[in-house]
CSV table of N, CA and C in Angstrom, one decimal:
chain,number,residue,atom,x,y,z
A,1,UNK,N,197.9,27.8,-38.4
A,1,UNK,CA,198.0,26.4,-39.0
A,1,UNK,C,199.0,25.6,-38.2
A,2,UNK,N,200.1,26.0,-37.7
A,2,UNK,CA,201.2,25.5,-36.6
A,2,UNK,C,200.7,24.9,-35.7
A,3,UNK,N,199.7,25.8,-35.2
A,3,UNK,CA,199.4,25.2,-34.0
A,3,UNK,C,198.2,24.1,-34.1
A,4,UNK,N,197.2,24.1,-35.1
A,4,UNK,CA,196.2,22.9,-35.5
A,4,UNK,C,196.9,21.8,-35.3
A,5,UNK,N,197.9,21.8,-36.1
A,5,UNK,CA,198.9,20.6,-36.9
A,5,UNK,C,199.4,20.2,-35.2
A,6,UNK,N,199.9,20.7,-34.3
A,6,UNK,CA,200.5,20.4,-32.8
A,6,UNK,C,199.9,20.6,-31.6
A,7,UNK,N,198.8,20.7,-32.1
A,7,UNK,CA,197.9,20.7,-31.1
A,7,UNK,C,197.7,19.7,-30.2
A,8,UNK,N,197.7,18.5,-30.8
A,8,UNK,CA,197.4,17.5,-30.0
A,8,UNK,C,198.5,16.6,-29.5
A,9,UNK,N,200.2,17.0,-29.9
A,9,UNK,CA,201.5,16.9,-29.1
A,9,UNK,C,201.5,18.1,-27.7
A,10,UNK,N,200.8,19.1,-28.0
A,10,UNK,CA,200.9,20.3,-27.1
A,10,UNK,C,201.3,19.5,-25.6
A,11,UNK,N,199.8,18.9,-25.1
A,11,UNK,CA,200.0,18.7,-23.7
A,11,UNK,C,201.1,17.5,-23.4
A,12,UNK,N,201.0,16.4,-24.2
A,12,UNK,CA,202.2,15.6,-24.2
A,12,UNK,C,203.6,16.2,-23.5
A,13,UNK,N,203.8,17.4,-24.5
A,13,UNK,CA,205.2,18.2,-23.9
A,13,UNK,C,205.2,19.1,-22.8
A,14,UNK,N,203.9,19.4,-22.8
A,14,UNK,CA,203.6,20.1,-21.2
A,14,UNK,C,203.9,19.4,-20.2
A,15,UNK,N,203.3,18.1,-20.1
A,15,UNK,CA,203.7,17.5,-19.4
A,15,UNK,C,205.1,16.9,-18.8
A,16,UNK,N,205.6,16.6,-20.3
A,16,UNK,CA,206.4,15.9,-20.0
A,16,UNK,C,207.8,17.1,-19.5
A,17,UNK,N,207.6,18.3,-20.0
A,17,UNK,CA,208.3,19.6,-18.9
A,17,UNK,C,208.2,19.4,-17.5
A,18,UNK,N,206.9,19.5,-17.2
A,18,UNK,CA,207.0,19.7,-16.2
A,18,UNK,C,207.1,18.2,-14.8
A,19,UNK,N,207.9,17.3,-15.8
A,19,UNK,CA,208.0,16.0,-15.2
A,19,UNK,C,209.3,15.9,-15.1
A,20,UNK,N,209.7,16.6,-15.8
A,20,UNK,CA,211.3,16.3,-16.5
A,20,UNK,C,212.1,16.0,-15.2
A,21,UNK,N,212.2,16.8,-14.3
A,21,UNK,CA,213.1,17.2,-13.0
A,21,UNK,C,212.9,15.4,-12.3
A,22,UNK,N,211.6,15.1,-12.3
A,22,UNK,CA,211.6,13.8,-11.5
A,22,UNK,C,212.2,13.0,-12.7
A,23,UNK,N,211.9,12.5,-13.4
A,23,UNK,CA,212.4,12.0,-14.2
A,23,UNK,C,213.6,11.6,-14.4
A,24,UNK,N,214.2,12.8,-14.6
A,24,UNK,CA,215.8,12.8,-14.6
A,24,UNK,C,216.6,12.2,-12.8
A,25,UNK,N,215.9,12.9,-11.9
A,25,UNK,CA,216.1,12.3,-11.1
A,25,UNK,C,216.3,10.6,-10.4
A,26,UNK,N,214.9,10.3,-11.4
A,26,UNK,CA,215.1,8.7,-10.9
A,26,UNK,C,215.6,7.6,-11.8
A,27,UNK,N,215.6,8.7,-13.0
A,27,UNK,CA,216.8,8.1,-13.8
A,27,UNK,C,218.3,7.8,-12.8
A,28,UNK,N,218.6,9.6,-12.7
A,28,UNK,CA,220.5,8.9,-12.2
A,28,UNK,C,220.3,8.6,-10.7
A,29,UNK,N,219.1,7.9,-10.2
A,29,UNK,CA,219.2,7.1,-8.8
A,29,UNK,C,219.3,5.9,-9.5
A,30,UNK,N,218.8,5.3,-10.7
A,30,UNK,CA,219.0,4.3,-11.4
A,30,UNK,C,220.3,3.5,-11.3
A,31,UNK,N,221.5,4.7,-12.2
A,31,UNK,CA,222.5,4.6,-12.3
A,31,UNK,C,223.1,4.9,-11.2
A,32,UNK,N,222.9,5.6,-10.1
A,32,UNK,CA,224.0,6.2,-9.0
A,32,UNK,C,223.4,5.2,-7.9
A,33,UNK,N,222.8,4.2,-7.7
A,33,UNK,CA,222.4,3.1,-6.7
A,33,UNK,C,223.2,3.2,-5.8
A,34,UNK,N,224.2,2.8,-6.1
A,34,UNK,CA,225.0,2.7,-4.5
A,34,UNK,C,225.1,3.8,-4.2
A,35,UNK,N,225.7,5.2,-5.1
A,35,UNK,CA,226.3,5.8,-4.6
A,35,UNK,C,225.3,6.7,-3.7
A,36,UNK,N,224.1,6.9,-4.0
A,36,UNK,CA,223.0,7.2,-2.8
A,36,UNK,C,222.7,6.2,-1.7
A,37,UNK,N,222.7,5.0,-2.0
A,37,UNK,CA,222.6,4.2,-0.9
A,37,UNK,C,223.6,4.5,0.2
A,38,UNK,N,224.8,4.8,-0.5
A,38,UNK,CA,225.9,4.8,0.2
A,38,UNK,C,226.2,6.2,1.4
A,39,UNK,N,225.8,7.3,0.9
A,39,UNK,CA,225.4,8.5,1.2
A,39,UNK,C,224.3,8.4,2.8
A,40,UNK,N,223.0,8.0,2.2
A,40,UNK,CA,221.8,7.8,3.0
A,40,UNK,C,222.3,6.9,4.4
A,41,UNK,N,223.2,5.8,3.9
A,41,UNK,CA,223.5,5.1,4.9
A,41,UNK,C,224.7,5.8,6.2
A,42,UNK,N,225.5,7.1,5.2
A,42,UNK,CA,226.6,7.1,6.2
A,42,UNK,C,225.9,8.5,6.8
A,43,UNK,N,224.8,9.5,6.3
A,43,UNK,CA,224.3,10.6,6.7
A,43,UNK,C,223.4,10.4,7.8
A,44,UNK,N,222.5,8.8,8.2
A,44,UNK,CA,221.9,8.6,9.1
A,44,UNK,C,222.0,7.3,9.8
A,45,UNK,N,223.3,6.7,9.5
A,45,UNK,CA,223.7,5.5,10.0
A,45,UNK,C,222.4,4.7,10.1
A,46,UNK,N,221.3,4.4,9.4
A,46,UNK,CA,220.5,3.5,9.5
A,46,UNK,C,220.9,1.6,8.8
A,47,UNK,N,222.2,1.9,8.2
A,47,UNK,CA,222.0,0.5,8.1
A,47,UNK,C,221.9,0.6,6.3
A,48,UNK,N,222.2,-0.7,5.5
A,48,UNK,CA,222.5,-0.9,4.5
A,48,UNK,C,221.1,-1.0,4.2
A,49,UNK,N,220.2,-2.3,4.6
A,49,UNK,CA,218.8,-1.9,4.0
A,49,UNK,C,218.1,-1.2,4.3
A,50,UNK,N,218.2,-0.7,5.2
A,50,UNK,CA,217.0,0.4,5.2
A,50,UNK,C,217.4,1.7,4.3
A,51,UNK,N,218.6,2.0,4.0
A,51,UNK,CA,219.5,2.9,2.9
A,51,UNK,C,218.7,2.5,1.7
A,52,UNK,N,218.7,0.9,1.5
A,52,UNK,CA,218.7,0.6,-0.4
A,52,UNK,C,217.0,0.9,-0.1
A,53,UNK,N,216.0,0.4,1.0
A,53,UNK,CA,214.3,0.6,1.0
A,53,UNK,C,214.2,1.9,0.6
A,54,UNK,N,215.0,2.9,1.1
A,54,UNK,CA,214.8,4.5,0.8
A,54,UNK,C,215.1,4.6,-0.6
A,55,UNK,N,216.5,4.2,-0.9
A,55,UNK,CA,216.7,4.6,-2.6
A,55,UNK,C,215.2,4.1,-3.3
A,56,UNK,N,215.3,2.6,-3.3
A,56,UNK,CA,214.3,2.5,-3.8
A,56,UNK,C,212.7,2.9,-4.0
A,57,UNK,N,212.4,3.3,-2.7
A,57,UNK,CA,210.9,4.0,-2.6
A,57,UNK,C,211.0,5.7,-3.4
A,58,UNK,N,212.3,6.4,-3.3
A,58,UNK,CA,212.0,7.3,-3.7
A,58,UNK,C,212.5,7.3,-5.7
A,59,UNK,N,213.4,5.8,-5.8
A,59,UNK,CA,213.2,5.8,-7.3
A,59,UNK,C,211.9,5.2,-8.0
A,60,UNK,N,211.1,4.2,-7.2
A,60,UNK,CA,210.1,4.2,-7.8
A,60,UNK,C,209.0,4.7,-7.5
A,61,UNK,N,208.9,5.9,-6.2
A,61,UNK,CA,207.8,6.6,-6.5
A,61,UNK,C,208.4,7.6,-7.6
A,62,UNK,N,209.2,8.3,-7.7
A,62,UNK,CA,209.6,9.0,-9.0
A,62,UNK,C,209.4,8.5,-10.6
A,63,UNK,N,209.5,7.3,-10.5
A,63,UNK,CA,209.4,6.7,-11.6
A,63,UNK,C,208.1,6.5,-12.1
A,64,UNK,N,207.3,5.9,-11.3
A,64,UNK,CA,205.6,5.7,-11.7
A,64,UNK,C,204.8,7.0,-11.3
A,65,UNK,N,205.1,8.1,-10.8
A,65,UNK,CA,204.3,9.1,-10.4
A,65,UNK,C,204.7,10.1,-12.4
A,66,UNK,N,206.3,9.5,-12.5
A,66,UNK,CA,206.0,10.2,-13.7
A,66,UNK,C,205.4,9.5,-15.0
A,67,UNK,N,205.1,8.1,-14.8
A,67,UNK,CA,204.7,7.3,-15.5
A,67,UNK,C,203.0,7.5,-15.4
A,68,UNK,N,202.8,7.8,-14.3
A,68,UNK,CA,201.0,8.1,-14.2
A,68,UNK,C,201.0,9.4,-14.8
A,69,UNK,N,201.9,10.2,-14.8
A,69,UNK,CA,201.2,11.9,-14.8
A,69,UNK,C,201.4,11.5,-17.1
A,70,UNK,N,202.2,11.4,-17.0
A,70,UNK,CA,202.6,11.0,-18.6
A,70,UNK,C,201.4,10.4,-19.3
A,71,UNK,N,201.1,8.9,-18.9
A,71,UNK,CA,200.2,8.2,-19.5
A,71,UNK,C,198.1,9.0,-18.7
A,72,UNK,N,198.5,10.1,-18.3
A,72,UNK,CA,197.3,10.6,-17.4
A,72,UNK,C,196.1,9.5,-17.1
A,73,UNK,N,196.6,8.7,-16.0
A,73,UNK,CA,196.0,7.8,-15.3
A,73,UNK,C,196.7,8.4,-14.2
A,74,UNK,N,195.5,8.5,-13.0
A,74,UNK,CA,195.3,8.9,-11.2
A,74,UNK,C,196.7,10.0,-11.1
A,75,UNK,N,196.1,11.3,-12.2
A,75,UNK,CA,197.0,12.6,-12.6
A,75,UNK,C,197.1,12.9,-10.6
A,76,UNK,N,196.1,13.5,-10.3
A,76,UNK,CA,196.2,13.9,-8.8
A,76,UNK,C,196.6,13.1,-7.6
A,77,UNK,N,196.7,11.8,-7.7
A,77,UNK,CA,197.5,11.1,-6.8
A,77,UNK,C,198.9,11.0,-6.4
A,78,UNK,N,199.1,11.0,-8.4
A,78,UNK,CA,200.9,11.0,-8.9
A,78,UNK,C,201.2,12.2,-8.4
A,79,UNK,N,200.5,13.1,-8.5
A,79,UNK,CA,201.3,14.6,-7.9
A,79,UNK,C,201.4,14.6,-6.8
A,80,UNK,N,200.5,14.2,-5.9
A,80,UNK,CA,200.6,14.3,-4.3
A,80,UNK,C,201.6,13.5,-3.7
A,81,UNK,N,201.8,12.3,-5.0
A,81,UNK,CA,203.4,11.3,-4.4
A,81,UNK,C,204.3,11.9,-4.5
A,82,UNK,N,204.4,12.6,-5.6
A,82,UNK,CA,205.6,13.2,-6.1
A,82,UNK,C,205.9,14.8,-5.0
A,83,UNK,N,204.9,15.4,-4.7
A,83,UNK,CA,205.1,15.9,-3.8
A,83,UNK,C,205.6,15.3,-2.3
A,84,UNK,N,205.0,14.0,-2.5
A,84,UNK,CA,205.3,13.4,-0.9
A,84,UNK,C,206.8,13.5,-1.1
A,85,UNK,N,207.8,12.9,-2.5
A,85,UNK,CA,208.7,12.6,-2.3
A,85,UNK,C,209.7,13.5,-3.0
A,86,UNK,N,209.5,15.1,-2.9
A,86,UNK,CA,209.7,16.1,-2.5
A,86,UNK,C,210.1,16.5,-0.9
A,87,UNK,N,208.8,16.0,-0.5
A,87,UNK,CA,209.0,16.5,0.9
A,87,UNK,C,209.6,15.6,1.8
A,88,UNK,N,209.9,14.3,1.6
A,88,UNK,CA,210.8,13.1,1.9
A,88,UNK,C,212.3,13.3,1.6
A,89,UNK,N,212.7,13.9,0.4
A,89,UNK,CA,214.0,14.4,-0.1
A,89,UNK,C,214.7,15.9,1.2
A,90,UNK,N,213.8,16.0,0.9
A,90,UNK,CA,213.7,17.6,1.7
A,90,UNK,C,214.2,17.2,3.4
A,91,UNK,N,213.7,16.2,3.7
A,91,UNK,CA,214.6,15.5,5.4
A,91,UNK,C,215.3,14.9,5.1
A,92,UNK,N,215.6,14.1,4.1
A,92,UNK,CA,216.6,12.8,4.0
A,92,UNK,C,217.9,13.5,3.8
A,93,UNK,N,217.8,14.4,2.8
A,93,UNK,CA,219.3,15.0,2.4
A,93,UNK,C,219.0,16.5,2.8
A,94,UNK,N,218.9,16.5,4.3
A,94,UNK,CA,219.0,17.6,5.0
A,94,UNK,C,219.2,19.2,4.6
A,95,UNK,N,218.2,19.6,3.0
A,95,UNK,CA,217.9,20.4,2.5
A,95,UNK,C,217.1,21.6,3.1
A,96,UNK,N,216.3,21.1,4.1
A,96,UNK,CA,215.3,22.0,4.8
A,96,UNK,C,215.8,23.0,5.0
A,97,UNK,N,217.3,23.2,5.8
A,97,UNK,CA,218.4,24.7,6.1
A,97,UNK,C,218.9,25.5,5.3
A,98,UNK,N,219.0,24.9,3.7
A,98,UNK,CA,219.6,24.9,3.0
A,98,UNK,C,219.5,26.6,1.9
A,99,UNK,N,219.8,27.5,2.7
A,99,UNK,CA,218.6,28.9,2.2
A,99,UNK,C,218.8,29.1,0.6
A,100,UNK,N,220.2,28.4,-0.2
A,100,UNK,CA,220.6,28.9,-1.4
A,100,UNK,C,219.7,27.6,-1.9
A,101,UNK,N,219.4,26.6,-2.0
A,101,UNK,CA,218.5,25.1,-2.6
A,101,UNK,C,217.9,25.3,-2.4
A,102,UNK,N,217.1,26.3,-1.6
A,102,UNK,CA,215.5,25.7,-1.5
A,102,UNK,C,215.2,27.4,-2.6
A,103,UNK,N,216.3,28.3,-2.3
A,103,UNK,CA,215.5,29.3,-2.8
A,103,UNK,C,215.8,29.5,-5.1
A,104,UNK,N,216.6,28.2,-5.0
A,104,UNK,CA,216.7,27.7,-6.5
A,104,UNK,C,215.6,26.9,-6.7
């Protein structure tokens, strides 16, 4: 009977688990703006805007990829962004060497 009754919250929270990590992520890029900007800029000396273009692209692909997967509109595109920007994190903040982060 538990499960009749939440059945149809079920996938809502499936989802929204397995979104959580971005989520929360582009939440505290929200709040930490500069202090990533500030990071990006002094780890690849590229310059103040092209620092804030990155924060930005990777808070709002984080942001609408978890907003598509949530409201399930273009589910498999949102994942492949969200993996893009995965694999975009993964060079920018020089994770790739990283043997104890990558293997968390």
């Amino acid at each position: 009977q538990f499960l009749r009754v939440t059945k149809q919250y079920l996938p809502h929270v499936a989802r929204l688990c397995l979104i959580s990590t971005f989520l929360e992520d582009g939440i505290r890029m929200w709040f930490q703006w500069s202090e990533q900007r500030d990071y990006i800029e002094g780890t690849w000396n590229c310059g103040y805007f092209l620092a804030s273009i990155f924060v930005f692209l990777n808070l709002f692909g984080q942001l609408s990829g978890c907003i598509l997967v949530l409201s399930r509109n273009f589910v498999q595109y949102a994942c492949f962004g969200l993996f893009g920007i995965i694999a975009l994190q993964t060079i920018a903040y020089s994770i790739l060497w990283d043997l104890k982060f990558l293997m968390r």
